[in-house]
PDB file of C-alpha atoms and ligand atoms in Angstrom:
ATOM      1  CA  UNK A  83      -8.054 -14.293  -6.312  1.00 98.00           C
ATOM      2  CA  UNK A  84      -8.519 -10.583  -4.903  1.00 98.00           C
ATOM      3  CA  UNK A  85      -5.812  -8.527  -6.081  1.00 98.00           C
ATOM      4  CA  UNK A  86      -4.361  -5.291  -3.692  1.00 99.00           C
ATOM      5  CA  UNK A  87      -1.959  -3.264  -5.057  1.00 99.00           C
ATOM      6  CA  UNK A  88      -0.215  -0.414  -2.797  1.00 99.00           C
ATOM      7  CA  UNK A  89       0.800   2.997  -4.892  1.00 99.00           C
ATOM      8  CA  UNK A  90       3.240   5.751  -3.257  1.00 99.00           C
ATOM      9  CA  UNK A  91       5.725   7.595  -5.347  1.00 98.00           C
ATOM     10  CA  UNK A  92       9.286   6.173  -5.125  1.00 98.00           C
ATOM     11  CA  UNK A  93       7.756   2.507  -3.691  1.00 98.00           C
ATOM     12  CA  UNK A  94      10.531   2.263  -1.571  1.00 98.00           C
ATOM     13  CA  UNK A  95       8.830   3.638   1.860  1.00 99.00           C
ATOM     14  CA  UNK A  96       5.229   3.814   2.072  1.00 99.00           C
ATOM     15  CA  UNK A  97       3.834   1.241  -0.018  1.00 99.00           C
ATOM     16  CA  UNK A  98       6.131  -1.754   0.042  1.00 99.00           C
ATOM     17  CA  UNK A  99       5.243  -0.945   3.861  1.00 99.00           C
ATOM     18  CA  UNK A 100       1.986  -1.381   3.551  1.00 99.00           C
ATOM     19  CA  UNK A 101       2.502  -4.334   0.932  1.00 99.00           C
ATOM     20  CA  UNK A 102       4.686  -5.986   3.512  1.00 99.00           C
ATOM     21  CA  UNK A 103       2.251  -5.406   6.692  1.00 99.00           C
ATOM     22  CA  UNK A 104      -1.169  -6.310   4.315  1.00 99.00           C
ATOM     23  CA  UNK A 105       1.115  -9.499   3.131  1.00 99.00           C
ATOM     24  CA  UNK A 106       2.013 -10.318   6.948  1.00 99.00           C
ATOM     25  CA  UNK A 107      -1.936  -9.775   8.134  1.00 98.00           C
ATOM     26  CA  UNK A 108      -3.395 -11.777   4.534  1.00 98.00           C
ATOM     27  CA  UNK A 109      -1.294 -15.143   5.792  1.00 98.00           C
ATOM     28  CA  UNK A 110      -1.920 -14.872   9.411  1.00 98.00           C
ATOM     29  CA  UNK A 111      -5.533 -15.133   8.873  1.00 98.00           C
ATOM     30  CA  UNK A 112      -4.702 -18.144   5.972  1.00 98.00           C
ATOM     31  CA  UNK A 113      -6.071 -16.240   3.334  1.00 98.00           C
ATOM     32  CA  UNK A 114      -3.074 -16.290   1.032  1.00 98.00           C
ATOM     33  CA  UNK A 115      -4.744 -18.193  -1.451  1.00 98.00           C
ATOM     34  CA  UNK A 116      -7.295 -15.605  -1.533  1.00 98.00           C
ATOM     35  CA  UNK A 117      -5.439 -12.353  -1.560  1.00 98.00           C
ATOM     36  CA  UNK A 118      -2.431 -11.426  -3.638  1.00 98.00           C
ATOM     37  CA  UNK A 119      -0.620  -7.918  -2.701  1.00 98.00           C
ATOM     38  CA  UNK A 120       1.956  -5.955  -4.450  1.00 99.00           C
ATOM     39  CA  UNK A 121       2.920  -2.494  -4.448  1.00 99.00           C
ATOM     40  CA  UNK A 122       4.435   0.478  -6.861  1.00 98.00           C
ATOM     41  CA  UNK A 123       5.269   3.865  -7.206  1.00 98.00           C
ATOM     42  CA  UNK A 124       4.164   6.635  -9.242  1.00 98.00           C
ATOM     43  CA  UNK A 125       7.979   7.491 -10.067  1.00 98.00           C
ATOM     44  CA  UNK A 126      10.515   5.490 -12.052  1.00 96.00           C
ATOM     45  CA  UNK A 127      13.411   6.880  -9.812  1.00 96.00           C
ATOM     46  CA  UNK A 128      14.093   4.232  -7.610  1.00 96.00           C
ATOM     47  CA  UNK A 129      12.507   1.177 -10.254  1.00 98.00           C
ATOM     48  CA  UNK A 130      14.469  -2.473  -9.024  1.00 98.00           C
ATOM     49  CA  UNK A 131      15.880  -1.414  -5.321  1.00 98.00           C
ATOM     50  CA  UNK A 132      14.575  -2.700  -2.000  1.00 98.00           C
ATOM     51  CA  UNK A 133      12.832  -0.826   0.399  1.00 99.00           C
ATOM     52  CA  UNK A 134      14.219   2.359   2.298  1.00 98.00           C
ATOM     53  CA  UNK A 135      16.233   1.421   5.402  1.00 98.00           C
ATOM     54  CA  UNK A 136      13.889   3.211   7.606  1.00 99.00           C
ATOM     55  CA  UNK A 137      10.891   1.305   6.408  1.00 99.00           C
ATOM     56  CA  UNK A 138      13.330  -1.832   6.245  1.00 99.00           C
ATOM     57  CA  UNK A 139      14.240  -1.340  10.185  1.00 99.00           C
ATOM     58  CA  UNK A 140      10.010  -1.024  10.821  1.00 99.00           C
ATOM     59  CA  UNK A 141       9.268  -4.152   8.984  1.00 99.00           C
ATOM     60  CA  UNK A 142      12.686  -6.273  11.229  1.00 99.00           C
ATOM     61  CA  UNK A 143      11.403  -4.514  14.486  1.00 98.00           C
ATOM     62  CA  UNK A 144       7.906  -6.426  13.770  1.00 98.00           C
ATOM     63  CA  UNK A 145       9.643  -9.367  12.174  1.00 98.00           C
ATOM     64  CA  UNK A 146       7.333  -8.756   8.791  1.00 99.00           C
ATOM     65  CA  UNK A 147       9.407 -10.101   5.626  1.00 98.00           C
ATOM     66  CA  UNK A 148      10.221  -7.942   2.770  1.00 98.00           C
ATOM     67  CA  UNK A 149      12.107 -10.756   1.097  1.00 98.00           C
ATOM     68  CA  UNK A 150      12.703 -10.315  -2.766  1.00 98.00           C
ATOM     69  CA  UNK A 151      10.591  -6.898  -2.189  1.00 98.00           C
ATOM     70  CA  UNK A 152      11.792  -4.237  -5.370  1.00 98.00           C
ATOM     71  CA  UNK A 153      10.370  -0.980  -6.355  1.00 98.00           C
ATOM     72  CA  UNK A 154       8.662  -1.014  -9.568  1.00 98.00           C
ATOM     73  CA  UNK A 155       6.815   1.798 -11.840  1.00 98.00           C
ATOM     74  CA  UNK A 156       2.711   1.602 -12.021  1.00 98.00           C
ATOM     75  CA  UNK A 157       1.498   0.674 -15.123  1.00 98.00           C
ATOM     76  CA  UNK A 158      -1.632   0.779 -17.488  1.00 98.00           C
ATOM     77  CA  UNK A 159      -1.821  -3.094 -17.097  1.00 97.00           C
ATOM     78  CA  UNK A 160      -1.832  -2.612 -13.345  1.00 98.00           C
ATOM     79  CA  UNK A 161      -5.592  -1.261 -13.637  1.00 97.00           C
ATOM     80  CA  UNK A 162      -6.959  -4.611 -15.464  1.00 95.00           C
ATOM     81  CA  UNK A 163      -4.935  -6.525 -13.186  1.00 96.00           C
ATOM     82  CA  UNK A 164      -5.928  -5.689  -9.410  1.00 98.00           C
ATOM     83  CA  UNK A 165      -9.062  -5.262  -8.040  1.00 98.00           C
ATOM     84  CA  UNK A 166      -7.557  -2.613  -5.538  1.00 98.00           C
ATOM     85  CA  UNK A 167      -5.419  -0.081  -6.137  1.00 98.00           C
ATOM     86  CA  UNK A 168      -4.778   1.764  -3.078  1.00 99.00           C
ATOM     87  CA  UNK A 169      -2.823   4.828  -3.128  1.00 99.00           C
ATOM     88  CA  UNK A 170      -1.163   7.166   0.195  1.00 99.00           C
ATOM     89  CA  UNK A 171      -2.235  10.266  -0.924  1.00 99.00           C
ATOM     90  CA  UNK A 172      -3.749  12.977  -2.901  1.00 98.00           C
ATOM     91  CA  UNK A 173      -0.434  13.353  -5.057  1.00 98.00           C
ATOM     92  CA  UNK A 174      -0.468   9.911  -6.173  1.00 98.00           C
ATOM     93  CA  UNK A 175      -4.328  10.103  -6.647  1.00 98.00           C
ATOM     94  CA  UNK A 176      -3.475  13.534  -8.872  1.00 98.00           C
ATOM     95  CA  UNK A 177      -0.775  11.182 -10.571  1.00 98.00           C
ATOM     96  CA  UNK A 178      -2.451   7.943 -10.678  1.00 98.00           C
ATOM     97  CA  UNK A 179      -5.911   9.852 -12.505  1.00 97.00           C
ATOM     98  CA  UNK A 180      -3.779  12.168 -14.901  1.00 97.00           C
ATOM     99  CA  UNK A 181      -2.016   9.460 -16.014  1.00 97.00           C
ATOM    100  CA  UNK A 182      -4.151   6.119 -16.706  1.00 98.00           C
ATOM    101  CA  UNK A 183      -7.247   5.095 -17.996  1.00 96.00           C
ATOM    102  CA  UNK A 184      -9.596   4.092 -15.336  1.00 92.00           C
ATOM    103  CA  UNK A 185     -11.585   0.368 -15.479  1.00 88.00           C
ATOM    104  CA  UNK A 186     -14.754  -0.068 -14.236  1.00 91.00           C
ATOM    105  CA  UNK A 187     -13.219  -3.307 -12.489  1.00 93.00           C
ATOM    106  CA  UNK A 188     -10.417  -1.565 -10.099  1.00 97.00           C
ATOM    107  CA  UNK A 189     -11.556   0.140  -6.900  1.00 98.00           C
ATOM    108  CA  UNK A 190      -8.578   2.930  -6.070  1.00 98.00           C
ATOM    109  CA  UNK A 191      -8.908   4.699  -2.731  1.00 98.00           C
ATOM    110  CA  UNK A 192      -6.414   6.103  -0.450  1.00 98.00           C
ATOM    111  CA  UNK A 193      -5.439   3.563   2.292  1.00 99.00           C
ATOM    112  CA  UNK A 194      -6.659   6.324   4.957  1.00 98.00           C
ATOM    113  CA  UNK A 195     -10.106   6.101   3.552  1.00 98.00           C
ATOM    114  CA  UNK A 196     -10.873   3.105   5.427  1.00 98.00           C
ATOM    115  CA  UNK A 197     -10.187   4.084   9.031  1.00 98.00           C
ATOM    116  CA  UNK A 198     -13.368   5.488  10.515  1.00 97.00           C
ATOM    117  CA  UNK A 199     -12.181   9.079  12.045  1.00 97.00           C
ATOM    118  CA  UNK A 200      -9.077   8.751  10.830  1.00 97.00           C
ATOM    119  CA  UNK A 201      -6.069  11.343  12.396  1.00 96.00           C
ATOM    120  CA  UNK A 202      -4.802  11.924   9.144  1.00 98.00           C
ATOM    121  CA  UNK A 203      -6.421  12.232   5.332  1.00 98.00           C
ATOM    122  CA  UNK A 204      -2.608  11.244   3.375  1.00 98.00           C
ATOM    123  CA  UNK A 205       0.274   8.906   4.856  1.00 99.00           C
ATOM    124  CA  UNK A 206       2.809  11.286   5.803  1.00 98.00           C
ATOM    125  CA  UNK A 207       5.816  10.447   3.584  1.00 98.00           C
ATOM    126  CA  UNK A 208       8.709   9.479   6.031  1.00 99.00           C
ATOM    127  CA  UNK A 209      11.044   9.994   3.230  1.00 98.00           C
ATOM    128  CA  UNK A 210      10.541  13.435   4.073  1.00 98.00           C
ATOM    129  CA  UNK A 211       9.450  13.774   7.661  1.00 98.00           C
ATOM    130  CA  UNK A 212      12.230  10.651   8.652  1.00 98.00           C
ATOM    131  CA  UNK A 213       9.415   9.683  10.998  1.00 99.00           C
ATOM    132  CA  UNK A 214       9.007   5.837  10.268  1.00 99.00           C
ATOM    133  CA  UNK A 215       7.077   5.345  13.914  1.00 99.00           C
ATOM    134  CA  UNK A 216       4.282   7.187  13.090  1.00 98.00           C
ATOM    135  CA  UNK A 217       3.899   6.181   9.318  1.00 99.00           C
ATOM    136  CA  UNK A 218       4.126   2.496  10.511  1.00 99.00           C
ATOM    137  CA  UNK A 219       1.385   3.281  12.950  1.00 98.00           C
ATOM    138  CA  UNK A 220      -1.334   4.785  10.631  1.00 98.00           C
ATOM    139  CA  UNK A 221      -0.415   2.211   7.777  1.00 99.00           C
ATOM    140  CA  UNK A 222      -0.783  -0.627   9.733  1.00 98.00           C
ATOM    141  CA  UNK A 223      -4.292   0.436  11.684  1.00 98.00           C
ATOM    142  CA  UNK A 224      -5.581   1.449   7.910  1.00 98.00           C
ATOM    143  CA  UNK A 225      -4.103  -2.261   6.505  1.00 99.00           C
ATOM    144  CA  UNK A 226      -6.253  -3.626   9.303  1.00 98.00           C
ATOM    145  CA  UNK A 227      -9.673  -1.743   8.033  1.00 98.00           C
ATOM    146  CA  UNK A 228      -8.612  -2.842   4.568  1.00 99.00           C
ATOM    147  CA  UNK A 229      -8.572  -6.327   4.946  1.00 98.00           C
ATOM    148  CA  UNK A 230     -11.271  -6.495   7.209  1.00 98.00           C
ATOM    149  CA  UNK A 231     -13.213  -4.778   4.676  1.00 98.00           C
ATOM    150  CA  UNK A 232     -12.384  -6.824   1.842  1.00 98.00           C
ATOM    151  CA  UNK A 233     -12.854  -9.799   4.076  1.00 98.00           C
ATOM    152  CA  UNK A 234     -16.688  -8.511   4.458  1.00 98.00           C
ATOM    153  CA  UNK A 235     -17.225  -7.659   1.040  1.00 98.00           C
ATOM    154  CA  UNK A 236     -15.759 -10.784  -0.421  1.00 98.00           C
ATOM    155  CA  UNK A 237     -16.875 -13.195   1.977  1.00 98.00           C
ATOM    156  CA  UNK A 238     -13.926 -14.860   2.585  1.00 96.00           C
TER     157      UNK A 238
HETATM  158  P1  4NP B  10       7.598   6.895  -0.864  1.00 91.07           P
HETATM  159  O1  4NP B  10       8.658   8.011  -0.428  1.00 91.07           O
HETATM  160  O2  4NP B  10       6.739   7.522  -1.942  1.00 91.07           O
HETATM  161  O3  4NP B  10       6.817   6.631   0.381  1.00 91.07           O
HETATM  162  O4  4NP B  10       8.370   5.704  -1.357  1.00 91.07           O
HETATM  163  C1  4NP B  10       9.572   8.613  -1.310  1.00 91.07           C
HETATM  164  C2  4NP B  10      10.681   7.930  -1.737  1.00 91.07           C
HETATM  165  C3  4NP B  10      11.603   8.563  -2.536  1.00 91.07           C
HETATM  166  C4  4NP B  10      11.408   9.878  -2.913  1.00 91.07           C
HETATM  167  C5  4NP B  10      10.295  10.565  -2.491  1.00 91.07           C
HETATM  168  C6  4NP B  10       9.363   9.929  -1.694  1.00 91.07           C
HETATM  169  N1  4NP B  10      12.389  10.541  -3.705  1.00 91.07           N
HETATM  170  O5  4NP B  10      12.246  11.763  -3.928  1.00 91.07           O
HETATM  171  O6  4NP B  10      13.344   9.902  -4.153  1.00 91.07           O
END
């Protein structure tokens, strides 16, 4: 099993996005036996609710579950578990290095890393910008890179 986790800071708009979208692609190709996704924050603030309405309203618009979806708080164990950890930008890079121990076993990149050319470096965080269109947009073009990318590497 290939293990993706998704980091933002709350988890409540850009990563259980991305965990939702990644989830959505991983089964439509019948891989979901193959690759397990999750997603967490760098903050404890919003630890056991569901997903921001805006982000919510995105994932309904493109019929993409988010059933049973809750934020949650990274952890230490996180890094032995996944083999991914892919974070939205530098902040939760800054956050993610200060704060854990590193395994040689867990490849963490920003999401934005695997679009060729990409138009932007860090997911723009909607909670701040309210612009849900345009997050949705970048996430879901990177989500595609990702999993073709682990697809390749894995051959799967
Ligand atoms: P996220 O956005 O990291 O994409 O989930 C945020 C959610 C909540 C807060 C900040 C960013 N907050 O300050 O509560």
């Amino acid at each position: 099993m290939i293990r993706v986790l998704f980091v933002c800071l709350g988890n409540i708009c850009r990563s259980p996005m991305a965990e939702a979208i990644y989830r959505n692609m991983v089964q439509n190709k019948g891989l979901a036996d193959k690759i397990e996704v999750d997603s967490a924050g760098t903050a404890l603030w919003h630890s056991g609710k569901p997903p921001h309405k805006g982000t919510r309203a995105k994932l309904d618009e493109y019929k993409i579950s988010y059933e049973g979806m809750t934020a949650r708080q990274i952890s230490q164990e996180d890094f032995n578990t996944f083999d991914y950890i892919i974070t939205m930008d530098d902040d939760n890079m800054k956050n993610i290095e200060s704060e854990f121990e590193m395994s040689d076993s867990v490849t963490v990149k920003k999401l934005l890393e695997f679009v060729d050319n990409p138009r932007e470096l860090n997911v723009p965080d909607p909670y701040y910008t309210g612009d849900f269109d345009y997050t949705y947009e970048l996430v879901h073009e990177a989500c595609e890179h990702l999993l073709e990318y682990i697809v390749h590497k894995h051959q799967i």
